[in-house]
mmCIF file of C-alpha atoms in Angstrom:
data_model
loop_
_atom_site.group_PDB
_atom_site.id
_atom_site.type_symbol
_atom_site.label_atom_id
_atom_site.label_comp_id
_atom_site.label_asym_id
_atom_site.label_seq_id
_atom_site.Cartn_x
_atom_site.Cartn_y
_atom_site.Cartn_z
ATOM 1 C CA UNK A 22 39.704 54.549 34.004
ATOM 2 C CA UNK A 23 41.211 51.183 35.214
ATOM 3 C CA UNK A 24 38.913 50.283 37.479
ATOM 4 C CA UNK A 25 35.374 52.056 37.501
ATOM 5 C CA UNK A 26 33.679 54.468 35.569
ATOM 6 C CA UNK A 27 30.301 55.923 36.866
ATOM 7 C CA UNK A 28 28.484 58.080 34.263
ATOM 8 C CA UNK A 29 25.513 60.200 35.141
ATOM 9 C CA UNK A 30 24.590 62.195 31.711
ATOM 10 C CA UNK A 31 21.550 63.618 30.222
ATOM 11 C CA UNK A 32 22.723 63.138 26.496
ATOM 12 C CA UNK A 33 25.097 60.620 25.266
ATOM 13 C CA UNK A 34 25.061 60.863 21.435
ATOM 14 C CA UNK A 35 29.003 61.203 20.313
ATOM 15 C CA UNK A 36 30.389 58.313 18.654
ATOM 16 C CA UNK A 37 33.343 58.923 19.566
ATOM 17 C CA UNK A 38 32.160 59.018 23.438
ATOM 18 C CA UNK A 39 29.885 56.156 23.408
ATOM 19 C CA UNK A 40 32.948 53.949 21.545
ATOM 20 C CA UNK A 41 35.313 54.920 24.275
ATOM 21 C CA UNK A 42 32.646 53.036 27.000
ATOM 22 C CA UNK A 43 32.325 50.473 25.397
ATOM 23 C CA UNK A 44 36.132 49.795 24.895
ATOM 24 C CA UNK A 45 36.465 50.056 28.464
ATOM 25 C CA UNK A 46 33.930 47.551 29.719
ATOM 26 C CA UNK A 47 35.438 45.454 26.923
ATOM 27 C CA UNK A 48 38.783 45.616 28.744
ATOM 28 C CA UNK A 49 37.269 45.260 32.077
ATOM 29 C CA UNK A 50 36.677 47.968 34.030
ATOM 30 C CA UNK A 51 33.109 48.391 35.744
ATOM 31 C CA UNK A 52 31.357 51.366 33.675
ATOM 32 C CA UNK A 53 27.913 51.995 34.393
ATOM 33 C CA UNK A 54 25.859 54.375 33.010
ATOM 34 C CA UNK A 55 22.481 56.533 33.881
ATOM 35 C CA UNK A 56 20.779 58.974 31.318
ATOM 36 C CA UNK A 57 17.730 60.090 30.777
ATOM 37 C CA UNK A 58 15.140 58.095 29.333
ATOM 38 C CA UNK A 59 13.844 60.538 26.639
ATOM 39 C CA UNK A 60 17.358 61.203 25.258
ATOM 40 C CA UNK A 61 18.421 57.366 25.462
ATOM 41 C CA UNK A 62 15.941 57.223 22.244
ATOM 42 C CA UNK A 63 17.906 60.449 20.503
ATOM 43 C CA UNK A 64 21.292 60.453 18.985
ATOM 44 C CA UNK A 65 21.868 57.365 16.841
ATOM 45 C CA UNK A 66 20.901 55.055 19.602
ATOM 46 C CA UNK A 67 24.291 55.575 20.914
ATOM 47 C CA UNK A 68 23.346 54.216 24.612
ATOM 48 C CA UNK A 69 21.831 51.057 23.512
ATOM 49 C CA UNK A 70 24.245 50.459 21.882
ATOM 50 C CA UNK A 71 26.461 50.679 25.062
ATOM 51 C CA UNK A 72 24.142 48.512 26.794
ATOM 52 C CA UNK A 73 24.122 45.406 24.101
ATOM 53 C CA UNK A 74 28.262 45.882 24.015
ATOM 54 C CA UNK A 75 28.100 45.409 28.275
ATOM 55 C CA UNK A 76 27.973 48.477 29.690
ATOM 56 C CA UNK A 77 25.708 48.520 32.972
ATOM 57 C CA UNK A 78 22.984 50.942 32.059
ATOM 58 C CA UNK A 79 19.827 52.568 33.177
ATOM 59 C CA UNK A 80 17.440 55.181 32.489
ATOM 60 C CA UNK A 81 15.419 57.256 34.322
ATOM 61 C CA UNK A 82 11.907 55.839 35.493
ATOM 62 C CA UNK A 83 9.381 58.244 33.280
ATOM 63 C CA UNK A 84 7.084 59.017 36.404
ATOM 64 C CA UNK A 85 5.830 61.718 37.758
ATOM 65 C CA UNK A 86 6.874 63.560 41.032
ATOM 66 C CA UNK A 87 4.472 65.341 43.174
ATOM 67 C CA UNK A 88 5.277 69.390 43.600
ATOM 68 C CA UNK A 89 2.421 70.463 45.322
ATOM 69 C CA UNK A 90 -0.455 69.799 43.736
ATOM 70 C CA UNK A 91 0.303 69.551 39.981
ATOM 71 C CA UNK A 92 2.875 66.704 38.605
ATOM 72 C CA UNK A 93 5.714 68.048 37.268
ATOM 73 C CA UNK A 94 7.768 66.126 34.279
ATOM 74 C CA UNK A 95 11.269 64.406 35.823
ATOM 75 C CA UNK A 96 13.843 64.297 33.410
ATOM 76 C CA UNK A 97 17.578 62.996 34.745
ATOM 77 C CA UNK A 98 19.710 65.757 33.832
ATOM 78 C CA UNK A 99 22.493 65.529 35.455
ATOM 79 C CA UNK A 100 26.171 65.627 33.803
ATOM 80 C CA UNK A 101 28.959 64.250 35.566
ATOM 81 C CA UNK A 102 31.227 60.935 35.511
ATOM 82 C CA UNK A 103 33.177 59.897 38.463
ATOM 83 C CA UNK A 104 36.785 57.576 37.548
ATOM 84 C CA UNK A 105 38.097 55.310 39.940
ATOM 85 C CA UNK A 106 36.113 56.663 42.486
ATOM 86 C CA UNK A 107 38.805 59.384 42.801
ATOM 87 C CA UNK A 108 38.153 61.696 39.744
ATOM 88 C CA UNK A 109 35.185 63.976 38.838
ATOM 89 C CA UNK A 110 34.023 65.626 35.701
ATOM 90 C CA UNK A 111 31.023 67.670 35.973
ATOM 91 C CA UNK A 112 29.686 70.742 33.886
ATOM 92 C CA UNK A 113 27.689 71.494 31.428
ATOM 93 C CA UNK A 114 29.192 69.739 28.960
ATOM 94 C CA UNK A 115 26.653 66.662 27.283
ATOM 95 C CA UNK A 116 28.406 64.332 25.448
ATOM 96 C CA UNK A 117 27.175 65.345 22.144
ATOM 97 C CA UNK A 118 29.158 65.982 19.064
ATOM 98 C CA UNK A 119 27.483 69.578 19.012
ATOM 99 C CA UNK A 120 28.757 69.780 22.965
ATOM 100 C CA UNK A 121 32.257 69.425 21.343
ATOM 101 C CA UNK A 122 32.475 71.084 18.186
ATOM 102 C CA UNK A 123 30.245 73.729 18.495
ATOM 103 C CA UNK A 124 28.596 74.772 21.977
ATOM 104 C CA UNK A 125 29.984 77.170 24.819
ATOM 105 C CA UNK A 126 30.416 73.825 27.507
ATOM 106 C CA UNK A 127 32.343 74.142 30.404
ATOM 107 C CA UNK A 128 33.416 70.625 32.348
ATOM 108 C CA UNK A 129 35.204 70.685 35.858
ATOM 109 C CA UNK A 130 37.873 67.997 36.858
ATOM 110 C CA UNK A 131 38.686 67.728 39.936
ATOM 111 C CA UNK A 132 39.876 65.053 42.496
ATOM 112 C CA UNK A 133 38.355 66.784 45.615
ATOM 113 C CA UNK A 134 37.490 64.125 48.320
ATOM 114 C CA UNK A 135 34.371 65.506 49.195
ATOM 115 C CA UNK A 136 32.872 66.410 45.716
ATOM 116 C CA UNK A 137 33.827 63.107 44.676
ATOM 117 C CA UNK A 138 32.129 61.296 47.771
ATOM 118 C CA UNK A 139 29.049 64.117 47.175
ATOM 119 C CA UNK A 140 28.644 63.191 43.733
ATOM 120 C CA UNK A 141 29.545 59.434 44.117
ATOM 121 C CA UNK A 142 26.771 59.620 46.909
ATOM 122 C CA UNK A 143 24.426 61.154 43.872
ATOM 123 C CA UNK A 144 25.106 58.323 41.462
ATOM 124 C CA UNK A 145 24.665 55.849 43.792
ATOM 125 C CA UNK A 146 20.801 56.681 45.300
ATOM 126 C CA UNK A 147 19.976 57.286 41.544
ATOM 127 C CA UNK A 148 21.124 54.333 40.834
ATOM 128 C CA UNK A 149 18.914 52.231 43.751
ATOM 129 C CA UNK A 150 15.871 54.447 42.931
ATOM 130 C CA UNK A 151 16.078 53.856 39.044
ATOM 131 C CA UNK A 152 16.764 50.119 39.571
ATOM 132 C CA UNK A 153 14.090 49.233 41.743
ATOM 133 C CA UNK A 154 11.741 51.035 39.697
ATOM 134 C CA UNK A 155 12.456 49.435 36.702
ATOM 135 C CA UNK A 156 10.022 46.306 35.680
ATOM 136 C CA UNK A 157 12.807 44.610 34.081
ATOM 137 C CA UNK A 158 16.364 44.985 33.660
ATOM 138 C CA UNK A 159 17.303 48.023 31.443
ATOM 139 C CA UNK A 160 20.110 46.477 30.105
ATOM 140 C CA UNK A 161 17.543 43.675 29.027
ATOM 141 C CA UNK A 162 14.950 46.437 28.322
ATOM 142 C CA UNK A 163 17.713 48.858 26.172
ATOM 143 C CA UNK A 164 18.746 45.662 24.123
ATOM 144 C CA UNK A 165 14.924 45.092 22.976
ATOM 145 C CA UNK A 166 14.401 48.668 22.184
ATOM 146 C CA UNK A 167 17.790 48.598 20.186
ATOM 147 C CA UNK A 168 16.442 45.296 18.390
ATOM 148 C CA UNK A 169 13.350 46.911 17.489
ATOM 149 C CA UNK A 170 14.389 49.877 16.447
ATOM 150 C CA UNK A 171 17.041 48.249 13.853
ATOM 151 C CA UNK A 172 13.799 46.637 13.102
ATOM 152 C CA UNK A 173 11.809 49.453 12.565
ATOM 153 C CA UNK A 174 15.322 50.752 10.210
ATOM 154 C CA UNK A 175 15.011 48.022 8.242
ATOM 155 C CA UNK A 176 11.257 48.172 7.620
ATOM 156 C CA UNK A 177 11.558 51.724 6.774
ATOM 157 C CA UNK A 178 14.305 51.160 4.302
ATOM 158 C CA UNK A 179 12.783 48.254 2.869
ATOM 159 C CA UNK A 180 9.690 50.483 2.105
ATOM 160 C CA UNK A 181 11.851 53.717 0.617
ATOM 161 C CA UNK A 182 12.810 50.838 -1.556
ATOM 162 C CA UNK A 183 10.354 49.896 -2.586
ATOM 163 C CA UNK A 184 8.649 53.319 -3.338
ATOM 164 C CA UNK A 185 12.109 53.657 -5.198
ATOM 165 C CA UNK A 186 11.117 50.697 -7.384
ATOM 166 C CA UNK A 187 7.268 51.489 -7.806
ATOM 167 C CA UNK A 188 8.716 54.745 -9.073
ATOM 168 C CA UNK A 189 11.058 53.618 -11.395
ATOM 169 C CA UNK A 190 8.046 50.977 -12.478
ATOM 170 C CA UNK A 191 5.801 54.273 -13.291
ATOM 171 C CA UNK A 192 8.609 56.110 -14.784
ATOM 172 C CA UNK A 193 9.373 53.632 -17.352
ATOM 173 C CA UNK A 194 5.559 53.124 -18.075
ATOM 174 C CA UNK A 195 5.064 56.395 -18.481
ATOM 175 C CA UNK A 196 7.744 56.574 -20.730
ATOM 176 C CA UNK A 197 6.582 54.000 -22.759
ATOM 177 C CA UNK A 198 3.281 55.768 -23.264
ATOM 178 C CA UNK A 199 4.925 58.776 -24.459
ATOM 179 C CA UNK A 200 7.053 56.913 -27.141
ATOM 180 C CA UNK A 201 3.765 55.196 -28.089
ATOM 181 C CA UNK A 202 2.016 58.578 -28.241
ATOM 182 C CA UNK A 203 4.548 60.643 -29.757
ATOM 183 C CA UNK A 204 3.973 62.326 -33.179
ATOM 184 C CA UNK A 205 6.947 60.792 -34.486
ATOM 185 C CA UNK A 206 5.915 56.701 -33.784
ATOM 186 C CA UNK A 207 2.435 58.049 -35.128
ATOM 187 C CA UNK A 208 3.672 58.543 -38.825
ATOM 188 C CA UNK A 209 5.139 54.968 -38.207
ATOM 189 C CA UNK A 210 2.406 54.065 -37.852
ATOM 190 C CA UNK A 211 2.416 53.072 -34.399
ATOM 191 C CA UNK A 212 0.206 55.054 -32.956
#
């Protein structure tokens, strides 16, 4: 991509993938990026991470849509980028490490006019719909949830820690109890 890079993907959890977006909104071209908002929590964080390094992100409202009478769960799961607005990829390839190494995927390039303008179309009225029906910006919101979760990381391995420690504490009490109470310290008389 050298100018744009519109990304519409259920699951972006690749490294490798999420590296390459940020490298190009780092050298300037326009990427933005819709997932899903369930997923955007999976994977190693990978799309808030995109978001805090400048790509343009958002995630799916998590609403319900009317079908009939019962609400039905909405879930963006679409899986298609368009590049320069001239190129399309679409399939059903996530970008997930297991999408690359070890799933049957297929992915489509193409640089048909009117797929591209279909899709393009696509990305674009998600893109309205999501935006207006987020509170806040997600790029502000994804940033927060990426502080709090390192957050949360740190707490938690903090606490492993410190079970680590209370363990070793116990250990070498316990230890020390046994060398008090063994036979041999009692004919030392130590016991």
């Amino acid at each position: 991509a050298t100018t744009t890079l519109e990304c519409c993907v259920f699951v972006i959890s690749d490294a490798r993938v999420a590296a390459e977006l940020k490298e190009a909104a780092a050298r300037g071209v326009a990427v933005r990026l819709i997932t899903d908002d369930k997923t955007a929590l999976d994977g190693g964080l990978q799309v808030f991470g995109m978001a805090s390094a400048g790509v343009e992100t958002l995630v799916d409202p998590d609403y319900e849509l009317k079908s009939g009478a019962a609400p039905v769960p909405r879930h963006m799961h679409h899986k298609y980028a368009i590049v320069d607005g001239r190129v399309l990829l679409c399939g059903s390839y996530n970008w997930s490490y297991s999408a690359s190494a070890r799933n049957n995927e297929n992915c489509v390039v193409t640089e048909d006019v009117y797929l591209v303008a279909k899709y393009s179309a696509e990305f674009e009225r998600l893109w309205r719909e999501f935006k207006a029906a987020a509170p806040l910006s997600q790029q502000q919101a994804a940033i927060r949830i990426q502080q709090i979760e390192r957050g949360n990381r740190e707490r938690r391995r903090f606490a492993a820690m410190a079970r680590s420690h209370r363990a070793a504490n116990v250990f070498d009490v316990a230890r020390s109890a046994m060398d008090i109470a063994s036979p041999g310290n009692r004919k030392r008389g130590r016991g």
